[in-house]
Short mmCIF file of C-alpha atoms in Angstrom, two decimals:
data_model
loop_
_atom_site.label_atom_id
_atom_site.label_comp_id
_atom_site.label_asym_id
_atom_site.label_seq_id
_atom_site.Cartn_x
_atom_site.Cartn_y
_atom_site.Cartn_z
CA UNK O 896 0.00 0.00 0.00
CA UNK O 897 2.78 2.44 0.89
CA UNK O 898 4.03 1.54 -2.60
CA UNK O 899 1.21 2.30 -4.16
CA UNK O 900 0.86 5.87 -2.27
CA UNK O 901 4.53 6.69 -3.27
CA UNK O 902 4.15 5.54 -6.72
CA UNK O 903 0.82 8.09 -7.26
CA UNK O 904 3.12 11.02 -5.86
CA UNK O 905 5.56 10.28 -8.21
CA UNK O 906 3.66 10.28 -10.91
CA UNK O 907 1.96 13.57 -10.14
CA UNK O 908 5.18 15.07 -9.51
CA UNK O 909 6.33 14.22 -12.56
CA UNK O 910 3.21 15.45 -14.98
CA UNK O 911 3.82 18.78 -12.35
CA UNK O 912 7.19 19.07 -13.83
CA UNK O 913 5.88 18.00 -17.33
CA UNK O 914 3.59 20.41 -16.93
CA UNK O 915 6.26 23.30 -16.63
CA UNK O 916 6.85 25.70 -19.84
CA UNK O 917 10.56 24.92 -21.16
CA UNK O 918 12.74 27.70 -20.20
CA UNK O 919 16.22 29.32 -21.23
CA UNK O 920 18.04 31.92 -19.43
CA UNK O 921 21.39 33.55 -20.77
CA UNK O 922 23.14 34.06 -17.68
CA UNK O 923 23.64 32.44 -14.74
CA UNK O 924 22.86 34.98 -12.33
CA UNK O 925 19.25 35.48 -13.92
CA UNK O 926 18.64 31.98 -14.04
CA UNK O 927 19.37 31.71 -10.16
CA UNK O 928 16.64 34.21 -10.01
CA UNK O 929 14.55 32.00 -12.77
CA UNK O 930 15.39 29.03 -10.70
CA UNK O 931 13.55 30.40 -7.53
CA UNK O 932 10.45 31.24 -8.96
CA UNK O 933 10.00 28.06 -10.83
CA UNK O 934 11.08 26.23 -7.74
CA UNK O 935 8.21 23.69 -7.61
CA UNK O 936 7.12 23.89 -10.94
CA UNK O 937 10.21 22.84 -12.95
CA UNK O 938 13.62 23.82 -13.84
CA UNK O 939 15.49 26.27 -16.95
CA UNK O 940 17.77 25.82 -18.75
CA UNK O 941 21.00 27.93 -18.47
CA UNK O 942 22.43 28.89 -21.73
CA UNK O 943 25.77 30.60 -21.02
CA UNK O 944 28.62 28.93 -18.62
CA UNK O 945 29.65 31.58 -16.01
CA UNK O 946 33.29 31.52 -16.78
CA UNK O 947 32.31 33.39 -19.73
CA UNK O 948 31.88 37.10 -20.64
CA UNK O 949 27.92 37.64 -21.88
CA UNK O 950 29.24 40.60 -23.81
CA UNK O 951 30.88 38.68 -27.28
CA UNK O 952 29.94 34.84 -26.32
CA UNK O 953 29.25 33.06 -29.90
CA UNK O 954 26.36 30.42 -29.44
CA UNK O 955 27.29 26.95 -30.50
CA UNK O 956 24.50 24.78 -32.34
CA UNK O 957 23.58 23.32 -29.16
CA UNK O 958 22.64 26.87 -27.89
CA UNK O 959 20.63 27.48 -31.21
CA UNK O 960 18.64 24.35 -30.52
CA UNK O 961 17.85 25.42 -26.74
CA UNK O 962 16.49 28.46 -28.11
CA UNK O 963 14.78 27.16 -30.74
CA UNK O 964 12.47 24.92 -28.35
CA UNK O 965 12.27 26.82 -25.25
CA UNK O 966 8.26 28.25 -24.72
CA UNK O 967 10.78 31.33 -22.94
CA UNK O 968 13.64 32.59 -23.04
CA UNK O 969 14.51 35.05 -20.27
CA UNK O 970 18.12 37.27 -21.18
CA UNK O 971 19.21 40.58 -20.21
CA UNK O 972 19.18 43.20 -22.64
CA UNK O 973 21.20 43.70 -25.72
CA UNK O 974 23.33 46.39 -23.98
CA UNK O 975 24.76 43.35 -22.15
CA UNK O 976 24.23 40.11 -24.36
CA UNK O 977 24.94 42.21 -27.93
CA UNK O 978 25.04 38.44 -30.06
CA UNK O 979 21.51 37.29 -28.98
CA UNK O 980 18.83 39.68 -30.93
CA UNK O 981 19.98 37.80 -33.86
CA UNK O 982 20.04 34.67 -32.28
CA UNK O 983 16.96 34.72 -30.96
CA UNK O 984 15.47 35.83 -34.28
CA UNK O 985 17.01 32.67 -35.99
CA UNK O 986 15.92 30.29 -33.78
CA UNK O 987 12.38 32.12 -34.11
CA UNK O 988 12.57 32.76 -30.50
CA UNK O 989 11.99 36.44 -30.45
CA UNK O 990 8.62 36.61 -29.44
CA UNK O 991 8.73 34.40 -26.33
CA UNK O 992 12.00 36.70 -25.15
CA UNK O 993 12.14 38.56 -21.99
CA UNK O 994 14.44 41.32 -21.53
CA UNK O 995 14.37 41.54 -18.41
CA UNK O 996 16.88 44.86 -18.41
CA UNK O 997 13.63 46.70 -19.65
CA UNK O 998 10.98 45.45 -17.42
CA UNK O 999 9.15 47.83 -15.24
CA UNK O 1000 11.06 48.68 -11.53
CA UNK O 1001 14.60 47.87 -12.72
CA UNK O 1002 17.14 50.79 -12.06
CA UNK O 1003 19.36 51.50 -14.49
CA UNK O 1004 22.57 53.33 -13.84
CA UNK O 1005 24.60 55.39 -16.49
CA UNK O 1006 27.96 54.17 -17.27
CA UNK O 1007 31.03 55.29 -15.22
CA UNK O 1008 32.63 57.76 -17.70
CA UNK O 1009 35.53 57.53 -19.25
CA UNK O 1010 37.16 60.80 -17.39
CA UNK O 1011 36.68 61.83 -14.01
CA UNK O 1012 34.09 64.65 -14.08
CA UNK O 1013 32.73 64.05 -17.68
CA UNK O 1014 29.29 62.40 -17.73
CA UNK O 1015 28.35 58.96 -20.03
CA UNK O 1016 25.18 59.00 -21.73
CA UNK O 1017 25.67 55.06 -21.95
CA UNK O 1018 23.31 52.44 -19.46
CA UNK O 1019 25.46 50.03 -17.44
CA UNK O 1020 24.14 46.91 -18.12
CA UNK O 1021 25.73 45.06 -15.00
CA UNK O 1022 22.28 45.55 -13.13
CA UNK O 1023 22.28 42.67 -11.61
CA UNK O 1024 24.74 43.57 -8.67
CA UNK O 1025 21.90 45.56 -7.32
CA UNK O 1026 20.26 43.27 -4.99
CA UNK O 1027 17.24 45.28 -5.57
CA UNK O 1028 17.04 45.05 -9.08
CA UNK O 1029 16.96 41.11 -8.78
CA UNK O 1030 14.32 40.90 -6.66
CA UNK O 1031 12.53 42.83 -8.47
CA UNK O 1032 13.05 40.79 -11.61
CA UNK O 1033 11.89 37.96 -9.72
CA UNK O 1034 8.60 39.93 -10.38
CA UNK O 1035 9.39 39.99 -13.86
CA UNK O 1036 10.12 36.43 -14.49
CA UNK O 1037 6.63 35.38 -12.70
CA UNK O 1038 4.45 37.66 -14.21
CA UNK O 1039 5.78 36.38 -17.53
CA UNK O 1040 5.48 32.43 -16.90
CA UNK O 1041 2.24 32.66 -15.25
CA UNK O 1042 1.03 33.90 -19.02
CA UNK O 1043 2.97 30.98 -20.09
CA UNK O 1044 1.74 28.43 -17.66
CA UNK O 1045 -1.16 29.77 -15.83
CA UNK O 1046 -1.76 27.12 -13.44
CA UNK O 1047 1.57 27.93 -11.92
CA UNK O 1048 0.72 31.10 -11.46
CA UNK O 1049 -0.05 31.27 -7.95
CA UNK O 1050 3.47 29.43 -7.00
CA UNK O 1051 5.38 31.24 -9.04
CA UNK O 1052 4.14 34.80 -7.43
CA UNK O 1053 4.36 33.31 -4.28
CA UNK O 1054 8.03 32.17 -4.48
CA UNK O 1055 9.04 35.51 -6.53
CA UNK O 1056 7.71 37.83 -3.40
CA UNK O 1057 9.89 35.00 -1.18
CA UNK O 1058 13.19 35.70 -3.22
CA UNK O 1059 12.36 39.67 -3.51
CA UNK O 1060 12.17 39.60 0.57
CA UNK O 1061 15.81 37.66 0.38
CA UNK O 1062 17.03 40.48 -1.82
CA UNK O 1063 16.01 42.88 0.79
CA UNK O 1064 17.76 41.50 3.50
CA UNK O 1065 20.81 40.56 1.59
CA UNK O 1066 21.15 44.63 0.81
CA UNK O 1067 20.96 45.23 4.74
CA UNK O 1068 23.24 42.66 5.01
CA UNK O 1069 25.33 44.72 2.21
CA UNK O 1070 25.10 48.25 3.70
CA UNK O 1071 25.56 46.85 7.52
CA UNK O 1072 28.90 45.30 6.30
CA UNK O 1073 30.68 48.13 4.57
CA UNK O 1074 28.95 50.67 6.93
CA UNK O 1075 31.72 53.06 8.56
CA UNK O 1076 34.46 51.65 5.65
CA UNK O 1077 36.44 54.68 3.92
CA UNK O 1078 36.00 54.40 0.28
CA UNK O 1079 37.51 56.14 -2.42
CA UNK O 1080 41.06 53.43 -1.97
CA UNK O 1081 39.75 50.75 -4.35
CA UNK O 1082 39.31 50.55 -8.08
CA UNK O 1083 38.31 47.43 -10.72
CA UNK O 1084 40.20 46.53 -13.76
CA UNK O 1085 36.63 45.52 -15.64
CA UNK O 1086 33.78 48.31 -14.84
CA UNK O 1087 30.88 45.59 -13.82
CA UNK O 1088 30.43 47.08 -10.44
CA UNK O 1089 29.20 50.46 -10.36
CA UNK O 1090 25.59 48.86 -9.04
CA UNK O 1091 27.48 47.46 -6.60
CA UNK O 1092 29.14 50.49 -5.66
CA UNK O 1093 26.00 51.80 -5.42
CA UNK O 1094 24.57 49.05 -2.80
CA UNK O 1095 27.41 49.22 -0.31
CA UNK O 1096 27.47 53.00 -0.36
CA UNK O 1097 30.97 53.63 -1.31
CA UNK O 1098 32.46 55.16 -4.07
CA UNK O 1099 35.66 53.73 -5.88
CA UNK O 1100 38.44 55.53 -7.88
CA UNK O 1101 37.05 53.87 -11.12
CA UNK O 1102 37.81 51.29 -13.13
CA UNK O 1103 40.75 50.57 -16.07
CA UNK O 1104 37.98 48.67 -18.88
CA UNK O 1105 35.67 51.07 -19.17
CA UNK O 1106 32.59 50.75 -21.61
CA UNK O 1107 34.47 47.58 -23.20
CA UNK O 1108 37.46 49.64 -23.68
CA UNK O 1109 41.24 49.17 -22.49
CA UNK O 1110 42.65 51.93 -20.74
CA UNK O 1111 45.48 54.28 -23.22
CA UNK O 1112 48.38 55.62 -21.46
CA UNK O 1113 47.26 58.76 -20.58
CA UNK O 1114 44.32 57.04 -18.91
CA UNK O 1115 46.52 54.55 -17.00
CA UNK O 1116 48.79 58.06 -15.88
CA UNK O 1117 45.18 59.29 -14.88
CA UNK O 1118 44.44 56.19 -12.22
CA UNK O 1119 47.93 55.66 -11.23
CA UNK O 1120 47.89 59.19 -9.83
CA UNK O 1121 44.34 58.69 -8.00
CA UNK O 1122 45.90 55.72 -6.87
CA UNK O 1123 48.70 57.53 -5.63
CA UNK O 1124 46.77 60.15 -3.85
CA UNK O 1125 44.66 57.11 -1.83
CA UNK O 1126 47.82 55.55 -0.66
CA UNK O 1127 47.32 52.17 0.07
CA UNK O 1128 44.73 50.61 -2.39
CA UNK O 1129 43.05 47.54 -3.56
CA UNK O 1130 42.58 46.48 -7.20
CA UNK O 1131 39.86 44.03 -8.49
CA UNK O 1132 40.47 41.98 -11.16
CA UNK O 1133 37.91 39.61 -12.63
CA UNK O 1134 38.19 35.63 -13.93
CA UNK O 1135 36.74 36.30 -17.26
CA UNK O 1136 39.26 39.09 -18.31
CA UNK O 1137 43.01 39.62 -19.07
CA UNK O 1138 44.76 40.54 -16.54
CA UNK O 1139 48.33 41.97 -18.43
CA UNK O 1140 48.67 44.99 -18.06
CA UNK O 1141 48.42 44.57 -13.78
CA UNK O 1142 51.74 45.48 -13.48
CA UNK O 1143 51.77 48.70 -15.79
CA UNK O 1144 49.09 50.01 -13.18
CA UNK O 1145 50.50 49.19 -10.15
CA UNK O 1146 54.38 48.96 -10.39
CA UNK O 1147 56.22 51.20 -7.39
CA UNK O 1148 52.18 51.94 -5.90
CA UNK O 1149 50.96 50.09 -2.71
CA UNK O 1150 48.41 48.44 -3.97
CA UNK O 1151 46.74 44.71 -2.87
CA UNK O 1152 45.30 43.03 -5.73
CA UNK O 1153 42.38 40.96 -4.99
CA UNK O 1154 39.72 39.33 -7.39
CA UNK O 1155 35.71 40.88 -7.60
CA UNK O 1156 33.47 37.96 -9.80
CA UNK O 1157 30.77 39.32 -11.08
CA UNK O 1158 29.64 36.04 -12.93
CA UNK O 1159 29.95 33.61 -10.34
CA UNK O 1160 33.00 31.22 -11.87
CA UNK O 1161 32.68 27.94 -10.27
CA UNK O 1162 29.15 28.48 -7.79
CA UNK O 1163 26.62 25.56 -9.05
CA UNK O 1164 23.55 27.49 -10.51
CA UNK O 1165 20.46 27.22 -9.60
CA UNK O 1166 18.41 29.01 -6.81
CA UNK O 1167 21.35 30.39 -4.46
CA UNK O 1168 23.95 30.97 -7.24
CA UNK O 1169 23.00 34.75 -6.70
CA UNK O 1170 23.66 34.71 -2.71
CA UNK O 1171 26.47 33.02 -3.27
CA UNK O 1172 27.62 35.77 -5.88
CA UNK O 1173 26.82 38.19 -3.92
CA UNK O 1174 28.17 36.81 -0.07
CA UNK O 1175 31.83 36.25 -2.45
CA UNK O 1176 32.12 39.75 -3.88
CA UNK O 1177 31.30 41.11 0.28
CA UNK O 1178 33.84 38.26 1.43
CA UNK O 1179 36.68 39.66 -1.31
CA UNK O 1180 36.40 43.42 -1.60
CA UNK O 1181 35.51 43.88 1.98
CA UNK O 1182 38.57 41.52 3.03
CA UNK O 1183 40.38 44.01 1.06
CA UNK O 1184 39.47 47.13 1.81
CA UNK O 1185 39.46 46.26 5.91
CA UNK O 1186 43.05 44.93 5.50
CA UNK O 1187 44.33 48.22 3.67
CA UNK O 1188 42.48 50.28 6.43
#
């Protein structure tokens, strides 16, 4: 009889999942926040690796085919993920897209500029280090699979207002932490983390990749001499980029280099891969910054 009983609930759990839309999300740290709100319901598909840059990835057939049968396909924006539009468009996937970058409550930051004291009419499309801006996303992402799949619809709210509540306390937890810290003594070599900037409340000397660009000399004279000015300072490199022309930047400065991930190389996706992100980029640049102090 138990048998019987657990054989039932397995097969109801399975036509549950069945059941679920087929999904496809570009980047890991959206699909953590895809992952929550499906929680229950059924499981995406993640599209790009994290030890990747979303800015000039080139979709294997494999990727094509993911998009080609997904019922939706949540990405970012094309200010971020530049190859997909015409992706999606050959895999006929354009019309069951979400950009989430555009959907309603997401703040959008301009891009750091290029010069100190010039302004960039550019968006920075690394949104997602807002804690905020995820949660609210989570909104998003259930509003547009409870069109999909509208007998989900009640779980999938449900468990988006659940993950928008963890956002909230993970940007207490954010400001608490680098409350009282000095700021202006730290700097990134790849500009992904002006939203975070903007979370913990400090602001940094600015970053040598700006707007997909490599610093020029005269640039790398410009941040050498804010780095001077701060004395001891921290520099953030990131997994997915180059990292030679360190040395250039820093030699005969006191500078400790540490490493800020924006993508998450190495955390298993799925629904914590964000806290995980985030809790890692607190561990390394507050580490940092308190041991410079």
């Amino acid at each position: 009889m138990r048998f019987a009983v657990f054989a039932i609930f397995l097969f109801f759990a399975a036509a549950a999942e069945a059941d679920a839309p087929r999904v496809v999300v570009s980047t890991a740290p959206l699909h953590s926040v895809v992952s929550a709100v499906m929680k229950g319901a059924g499981e995406p598909d993640l599209l790009l690796p994290a030890n990747v840059s979303p800015h000039d990835y080139r979709l294997k057939p494999s990727d094509m085919k993911k998009l080609s049968d997904a019922d939706v396909v949540f990405w970012n924006g094309k200010m971020l993920e530049g190859f997909l539009p015409k992706a999606l468009e050959a895999a006929q996937a354009t019309g069951k897209s979400i950009p989430v970058m555009q959907g309603d409550g997401i703040l959008l930051l301009k891009a750091r500029p290029l010069r100190k004291g010039a302004e960039s009419e550019e968006t920075d499309p690394h949104f997602w280090l807002l804690p905020d801006n995820m949660g609210q996303a989570a909104l998003i992402v259930a509003k547009a699979l409870s069109r999909a799949d509208s007998e989900h619809a009640d779980l999938y709210l449900k468990n988006a207002e659940r993950f928008k509540e963890r956002m909230s306390a993970l940007t207490k937890e954010i400001k608490d932490k680098f409350s009282g810290l000095r700021g202006d003594n730290f700097l990134f070599f790849h500009d992904a983390f002006l939203y975070f900037e903007r979370t913990c409340g400090l602001k940094s000397l600015g970053a040598v990749e700006v707007g997909g660009s490599s610093a020029g000399a005269g640039r790398l004279m410009e941040l050498r001499g804010r780095m001077a000015k701060a004395g001891k300072t921290c520099l953030f490199v990131s997994p997915q980029f180059s990292k030679n022309r360190i040395s250039v930047l820093t030699e005969g400065l006191s500078v400790k280099v540490g490493e800020a991930d924006p993508m998450g190389v190495g955390l298993k996706p799925g629904e914590n891969f964000y806290t995980d992100l985030i809790h890692n980029l607190i561990q390394s640049i507050y580490g940092c910054l308190k041991e410079i102090e």
